[in-house]
GROMACS .gro file of C-alpha atoms in nm:
model
  271
    1MET     CA    1   0.097   0.647   2.398
    2THR     CA    2   0.436   0.857   2.437
    3ASN     CA    3   0.629   0.597   2.479
    4ILE     CA    4   0.494   0.416   2.138
    5LYS     CA    5   0.536   0.779   1.975
    6ASN     CA    6   0.921   0.798   2.073
    7ARG     CA    7   0.939   0.428   1.941
    8ILE     CA    8   0.749   0.495   1.633
    9THR     CA    9   1.011   0.884   1.581
   10THR     CA   10   1.336   0.563   1.629
   11ILE     CA   11   1.194   0.373   1.379
   12LEU     CA   12   1.131   0.623   1.127
   13SER     CA   13   1.472   0.738   1.204
   14ARG     CA   14   1.643   0.366   1.151
   15MET     CA   15   1.416   0.311   0.796
   16LYS     CA   16   1.533   0.657   0.679
   17TYR     CA   17   1.937   0.587   0.767
   18GLY     CA   18   2.163   0.615   0.476
   19THR     CA   19   1.875   0.756   0.243
   20ILE     CA   20   1.823   1.062   0.074
   21GLU     CA   21   1.532   1.216  -0.049
   22ARG     CA   22   1.323   0.949   0.069
   23ASP     CA   23   1.178   1.039   0.410
   24GLU     CA   24   0.827   1.162   0.277
   25ALA     CA   25   0.795   0.792   0.070
   26LEU     CA   26   0.893   0.592   0.391
   27ALA     CA   27   0.729   0.765   0.663
   28LEU     CA   28   0.420   0.732   0.450
   29SER     CA   29   0.488   0.377   0.394
   30LEU     CA   30   0.435   0.338   0.743
   31LEU     CA   31   0.144   0.573   0.817
   32SER     CA   32  -0.021   0.319   0.563
   33ALA     CA   33   0.104   0.057   0.739
   34LEU     CA   34  -0.037   0.128   1.073
   35ALA     CA   35  -0.359   0.245   0.976
   36GLY     CA   36  -0.455  -0.150   0.807
   37GLU     CA   37  -0.387   0.036   0.402
   38SER     CA   38  -0.207  -0.019   0.101
   39ILE     CA   39   0.061   0.218  -0.068
   40PHE     CA   40   0.088   0.238  -0.459
   41LEU     CA   41   0.426   0.392  -0.520
   42LEU     CA   42   0.469   0.589  -0.946
   43GLY     CA   43   0.794   0.619  -1.014
   44LEU     CA   44   1.035   0.507  -1.298
   45PRO     CA   45   1.302   0.237  -1.273
   46GLY     CA   46   1.581   0.286  -1.032
   47VAL     CA   47   1.423   0.528  -0.787
   48GLY     CA   48   1.412   0.248  -0.509
   49LYS     CA   49   1.058   0.179  -0.452
   50SER     CA   50   1.204  -0.180  -0.396
   51MET     CA   51   1.414  -0.040  -0.112
   52ILE     CA   52   1.142   0.160   0.054
   53ALA     CA   53   0.960  -0.158   0.063
   54ARG     CA   54   1.266  -0.378   0.234
   55ARG     CA   55   1.306  -0.063   0.491
   56LEU     CA   56   0.926  -0.136   0.570
   57LYS     CA   57   0.994  -0.486   0.729
   58LEU     CA   58   1.239  -0.275   0.975
   59ALA     CA   59   0.945  -0.113   1.163
   60PHE     CA   60   0.793  -0.446   1.254
   61ASP     CA   61   0.982  -0.730   1.507
   62LYS     CA   62   1.055  -1.069   1.285
   63ALA     CA   63   0.812  -1.003   0.982
   64THR     CA   64   0.756  -1.227   0.695
   65VAL     CA   65   0.791  -1.024   0.318
   66PHE     CA   66   0.678  -1.168  -0.020
   67GLU     CA   67   0.833  -0.961  -0.276
   68TYR     CA   68   0.735  -0.982  -0.637
   69LEU     CA   69   0.723  -0.870  -1.017
   70MET     CA   70   0.475  -0.905  -1.172
   71SER     CA   71   0.476  -0.981  -1.531
   72ARG     CA   72   0.153  -1.093  -1.812
   73PHE     CA   73   0.338  -1.423  -1.750
   74SER     CA   74   0.260  -1.425  -1.375
   75THR     CA   75   0.002  -1.716  -1.272
   76PRO     CA   76  -0.148  -1.748  -0.912
   77ASP     CA   77   0.067  -2.019  -0.792
   78GLU     CA   78   0.344  -1.769  -0.781
   79ILE     CA   79   0.228  -1.517  -0.562
   80PHE     CA   80  -0.040  -1.786  -0.336
   81GLY     CA   81   0.069  -2.047  -0.341
   82PRO     CA   82   0.130  -2.403  -0.553
   83VAL     CA   83  -0.182  -2.604  -0.557
   84SER     CA   84  -0.148  -2.916  -0.302
   85ILE     CA   85  -0.138  -3.279  -0.551
   86SER     CA   86  -0.200  -3.474  -0.148
   87LYS     CA   87  -0.582  -3.236  -0.100
   88LEU     CA   88  -0.660  -3.334  -0.500
   89LYS     CA   89  -0.590  -3.646  -0.459
   90GLU     CA   90  -0.698  -3.725  -0.131
   91GLU     CA   91  -0.995  -3.560  -0.071
   92ASP     CA   92  -1.070  -3.343  -0.390
   93CYS     CA   93  -0.996  -3.024  -0.263
   94TYR     CA   94  -0.904  -2.740  -0.443
   95GLU     CA   95  -0.678  -2.541  -0.212
   96ARG     CA   96  -0.333  -2.421  -0.284
   97VAL     CA   97  -0.008  -2.483  -0.014
   98THR     CA   98   0.054  -2.071   0.125
   99SER     CA   99   0.385  -2.152   0.344
  100GLY     CA  100   0.622  -1.886   0.223
  101PHE     CA  101   0.380  -1.685  -0.049
  102LEU     CA  102   0.148  -1.383   0.025
  103PRO     CA  103  -0.103  -1.506   0.224
  104GLU     CA  104   0.151  -1.582   0.478
  105ALA     CA  105   0.331  -1.232   0.456
  106GLU     CA  106   0.318  -0.941   0.717
  107VAL     CA  107   0.504  -0.727   0.467
  108VAL     CA  108   0.432  -0.744   0.047
  109PHE     CA  109   0.599  -0.539  -0.243
  110LEU     CA  110   0.468  -0.625  -0.530
  111ASP     CA  111   0.558  -0.440  -0.837
  112GLU     CA  112   0.463  -0.389  -1.176
  113ILE     CA  113   0.147  -0.461  -1.033
  114TRP     CA  114  -0.068  -0.359  -1.365
  115LYS     CA  115   0.087  -0.639  -1.527
  116ALA     CA  116  -0.072  -0.874  -1.331
  117GLY     CA  117  -0.375  -1.079  -1.506
  118PRO     CA  118  -0.726  -1.107  -1.463
  119ALA     CA  119  -0.700  -1.391  -1.197
  120ILE     CA  120  -0.424  -1.234  -0.960
  121GLN     CA  121  -0.614  -0.898  -0.939
  122ASN     CA  122  -0.911  -1.074  -0.843
  123SER     CA  123  -0.785  -1.226  -0.578
  124LEU     CA  124  -0.600  -0.897  -0.538
  125LEU     CA  125  -0.953  -0.708  -0.434
  126THR     CA  126  -0.987  -0.841  -0.079
  127VAL     CA  127  -0.630  -0.905  -0.006
  128LEU     CA  128  -0.566  -0.509  -0.011
  129ASN     CA  129  -0.960  -0.419   0.114
  130GLU     CA  130  -1.069  -0.667   0.397
  131LYS     CA  131  -0.693  -0.854   0.428
  132ILE     CA  132  -0.933  -1.179   0.329
  133TYR     CA  133  -0.802  -1.497   0.097
  134LEU     CA  134  -1.025  -1.776  -0.033
  135ASN     CA  135  -0.766  -2.096  -0.002
  136GLY     CA  136  -1.021  -2.378  -0.129
  137ASN     CA  137  -1.317  -2.356   0.106
  138GLN     CA  138  -1.124  -2.228   0.421
  139GLU     CA  139  -1.163  -1.863   0.458
  140LEU     CA  140  -0.789  -1.710   0.579
  141GLN     CA  141  -0.777  -1.392   0.752
  142LEU     CA  142  -0.386  -1.264   0.667
  143PRO     CA  143  -0.162  -1.158   0.895
  144LEU     CA  144  -0.087  -0.847   0.649
  145LYS     CA  145   0.071  -0.518   0.831
  146GLY     CA  146   0.156  -0.349   0.497
  147ILE     CA  147   0.123  -0.384   0.128
  148ILE     CA  148   0.311  -0.175  -0.135
  149ALA     CA  149   0.252  -0.156  -0.497
  150ALA     CA  150   0.437  -0.019  -0.731
  151SER     CA  151   0.482   0.091  -1.099
  152ASN     CA  152   0.645   0.289  -1.372
  153GLU     CA  153   0.294   0.362  -1.521
  154LEU     CA  154  -0.056   0.415  -1.379
  155PRO     CA  155  -0.322   0.093  -1.475
  156ALA     CA  156  -0.492   0.172  -1.841
  157LYS     CA  157  -0.834   0.284  -1.888
  158ASN     CA  158  -1.094   0.044  -2.005
  159GLU     CA  159  -0.894  -0.272  -1.889
  160GLY     CA  160  -1.091  -0.339  -1.551
  161LEU     CA  161  -0.847  -0.220  -1.325
  162GLU     CA  162  -1.057   0.076  -1.120
  163ALA     CA  163  -1.167  -0.147  -0.876
  164LEU     CA  164  -0.767  -0.217  -0.830
  165TRP     CA  165  -0.640   0.129  -0.868
  166ASP     CA  166  -0.940   0.250  -0.579
  167ARG     CA  167  -0.776  -0.024  -0.319
  168PHE     CA  168  -0.471   0.185  -0.275
  169LEU     CA  169  -0.532   0.501  -0.030
  170LEU     CA  170  -0.228   0.634  -0.058
  171ARG     CA  171  -0.069   0.767  -0.457
  172TYR     CA  172   0.269   0.864  -0.416
  173VAL     CA  173   0.491   0.927  -0.700
  174VAL     CA  174   0.892   0.901  -0.582
  175ASN     CA  175   1.131   1.156  -0.814
  176PRO     CA  176   1.453   1.099  -0.894
  177ILE     CA  177   1.727   1.275  -0.665
  178ASP     CA  178   1.639   1.691  -0.720
  179GLN     CA  179   1.857   1.826  -0.527
  180LYS     CA  180   2.229   1.876  -0.644
  181GLN     CA  181   2.452   1.850  -0.328
  182ASN     CA  182   2.211   1.494  -0.299
  183PHE     CA  183   2.296   1.382  -0.633
  184PHE     CA  184   2.662   1.448  -0.559
  185ARG     CA  185   2.600   1.286  -0.241
  186LEU     CA  186   2.470   0.948  -0.376
  187LEU     CA  187   2.753   0.988  -0.649
  188SER     CA  188   3.021   0.984  -0.325
  189ALA     CA  189   2.868   0.742  -0.096
  190THR     CA  190   3.080   0.474   0.047
  191ALA     CA  191   2.982   0.208   0.346
  192SER     CA  192   2.935   0.474   0.644
  193ASP     CA  193   3.144   0.393   0.917
  194SER     CA  194   2.832   0.489   1.171
  195SER     CA  195   2.616   0.220   1.352
  196PRO     CA  196   2.185   0.344   1.334
  197GLU     CA  197   2.058   0.398   1.617
  198GLU     CA  198   1.938   0.118   1.818
  199PHE     CA  199   1.532   0.079   1.811
  200GLU     CA  200   1.295  -0.160   1.900
  201PRO     CA  201   1.079  -0.282   1.639
  202LEU     CA  202   0.689  -0.266   1.674
  203THR     CA  203   0.576  -0.653   1.787
  204HIS     CA  204   0.262  -0.749   1.692
  205ASP     CA  205   0.039  -0.675   1.978
  206ASP     CA  206   0.242  -0.306   1.965
  207PHE     CA  207   0.049  -0.303   1.572
  208LEU     CA  208  -0.289  -0.442   1.748
  209SER     CA  209  -0.274  -0.162   2.073
  210LEU     CA  210  -0.177   0.156   1.773
  211GLN     CA  211  -0.497   0.001   1.579
  212SER     CA  212  -0.726   0.011   1.896
  213GLU     CA  213  -0.595   0.328   2.010
  214SER     CA  214  -0.586   0.549   1.679
  215ARG     CA  215  -1.004   0.438   1.670
  216LYS     CA  216  -1.081   0.597   1.964
  217VAL     CA  217  -0.916   0.965   1.802
  218THR     CA  218  -1.220   1.152   1.749
  219ILE     CA  219  -1.236   1.384   1.408
  220PRO     CA  220  -1.315   1.732   1.500
  221GLY     CA  221  -1.624   1.879   1.382
  222HIS     CA  222  -1.511   2.158   1.150
  223ILE     CA  223  -1.239   1.894   0.993
  224LEU     CA  224  -1.564   1.698   0.922
  225GLU     CA  225  -1.669   2.007   0.756
  226ILE     CA  226  -1.377   2.073   0.545
  227LEU     CA  227  -1.411   1.696   0.438
  228TYR     CA  228  -1.787   1.785   0.317
  229THR     CA  229  -1.671   2.088   0.152
  230LEU     CA  230  -1.378   1.867  -0.047
  231ARG     CA  231  -1.664   1.630  -0.182
  232GLU     CA  232  -1.886   1.896  -0.272
  233LYS     CA  233  -1.598   2.074  -0.482
  234LEU     CA  234  -1.493   1.748  -0.603
  235ASN     CA  235  -1.884   1.646  -0.697
  236GLU     CA  236  -1.898   1.944  -0.886
  237LYS     CA  237  -1.615   1.903  -1.088
  238ILE     CA  238  -1.768   1.520  -1.188
  239ASN     CA  239  -2.122   1.694  -1.301
  240ASP     CA  240  -1.950   1.953  -1.538
  241LYS     CA  241  -2.132   2.034  -1.860
  242ASP     CA  242  -1.896   1.930  -2.197
  243VAL     CA  243  -1.954   2.289  -2.325
  244VAL     CA  244  -2.050   2.138  -2.677
  245THR     CA  245  -2.267   1.876  -2.573
  246GLY     CA  246  -2.433   2.008  -2.275
  247GLU     CA  247  -2.365   1.645  -2.074
  248PRO     CA  248  -2.155   1.547  -1.815
  249ASP     CA  249  -1.788   1.479  -1.922
  250PRO     CA  250  -1.704   1.113  -1.874
  251GLU     CA  251  -1.365   1.269  -1.848
  252ASN     CA  252  -1.491   1.406  -1.524
  253LEU     CA  253  -1.484   1.095  -1.349
  254LYS     CA  254  -1.164   1.101  -1.239
  255TYR     CA  255  -1.246   1.342  -0.987
  256TYR     CA  256  -1.511   1.028  -0.811
  257VAL     CA  257  -1.386   0.986  -0.426
  258SER     CA  258  -1.592   0.617  -0.355
  259ASP     CA  259  -1.767   0.638   0.015
  260ARG     CA  260  -1.506   0.389   0.149
  261ARG     CA  261  -1.204   0.578   0.003
  262TRP     CA  262  -1.319   0.896   0.256
  263LYS     CA  263  -1.403   0.707   0.543
  264LYS     CA  264  -1.081   0.495   0.494
  265ALA     CA  265  -0.944   0.845   0.473
  266VAL     CA  266  -1.070   0.951   0.821
  267GLY     CA  267  -0.871   0.623   0.927
  268VAL     CA  268  -0.563   0.700   0.779
  269MET     CA  269  -0.584   1.052   0.917
  270LYS     CA  270  -0.673   0.955   1.296
  271MET     CA  271  -0.355   0.732   1.285
   0.00000   0.00000   0.00000
C-alpha cells in the first residue's frame, strides 16, 4: 500500500497544480470519490467549482466525464439520455440511449443541482446512494467513481429536497480567494513554463483495490465512543424544548444525522 499512497500523493499534487487556495477542496473531492461517496460544493459563481470537478478526472485513467448545468427546464433526456425510438417501436420498451450521458460516466459534475426537476431528482437518489440507474426494465450498475454537485445556494425548505441533500455526505464551502498575496498571484498569473509532475492515474483495478483495503481498516473503540457521544449531543439538540410552547422546536431537526450518514462517514474515515 505504500506505493499506492505515494501515487495518490503525486496525483493530488497534479490535481492542485496551478490552483490557488483550492488544496482542501481538491483533496476532499478525491477522498469522496475513493470512498464511493458524493460531495456538494457551495459557492458563488466564479470560485472554481467546475474546475475542481475537471481536476478530479485526472485522478483516474482515461475517465469518462459528464457535466451538466441544471435549470428548471432540464429534462431527464439531457441527463440520462434520450428515449430509444427503435426500442419503443419494435419492442414496446421505454429505454434510454445512455451513451455519452450520466449512466456511462465515471466522473460527474452537476451544477446548480437544486434547480433540477422532480423526475431528475428522484432518479438521482439511487444514482448517488447505490450507483444504480433503472433504464426501462434493466437495472444498470453504474461505473461512477466521483460525483460532484454544486450550487450557489442551499436547498430550499419544504420542496422535497431533503432526501437528495442527505445523499451528499461531504459538503464544502468554496470561498473566493482570501489571502492578499494569493489574490495578487491570481491577477498576475501567466502560463507557467514549468511542467506538472509526471504521475500515474488510478486504474479501475487500483480503485477497487483501494476500496477493498479500506474496508479492512478497524475503527478503534475510543473513536467509536467519540462518535457515539457526538450522536448523543446532536440528539439532545434535536429534543430541546421551545421555551414558549414546551414542545421540541422543528427548527432543531437541522441537527439530525441519519443512520446512513453515520455509517458512510465511518467509511470515509477508513479510506
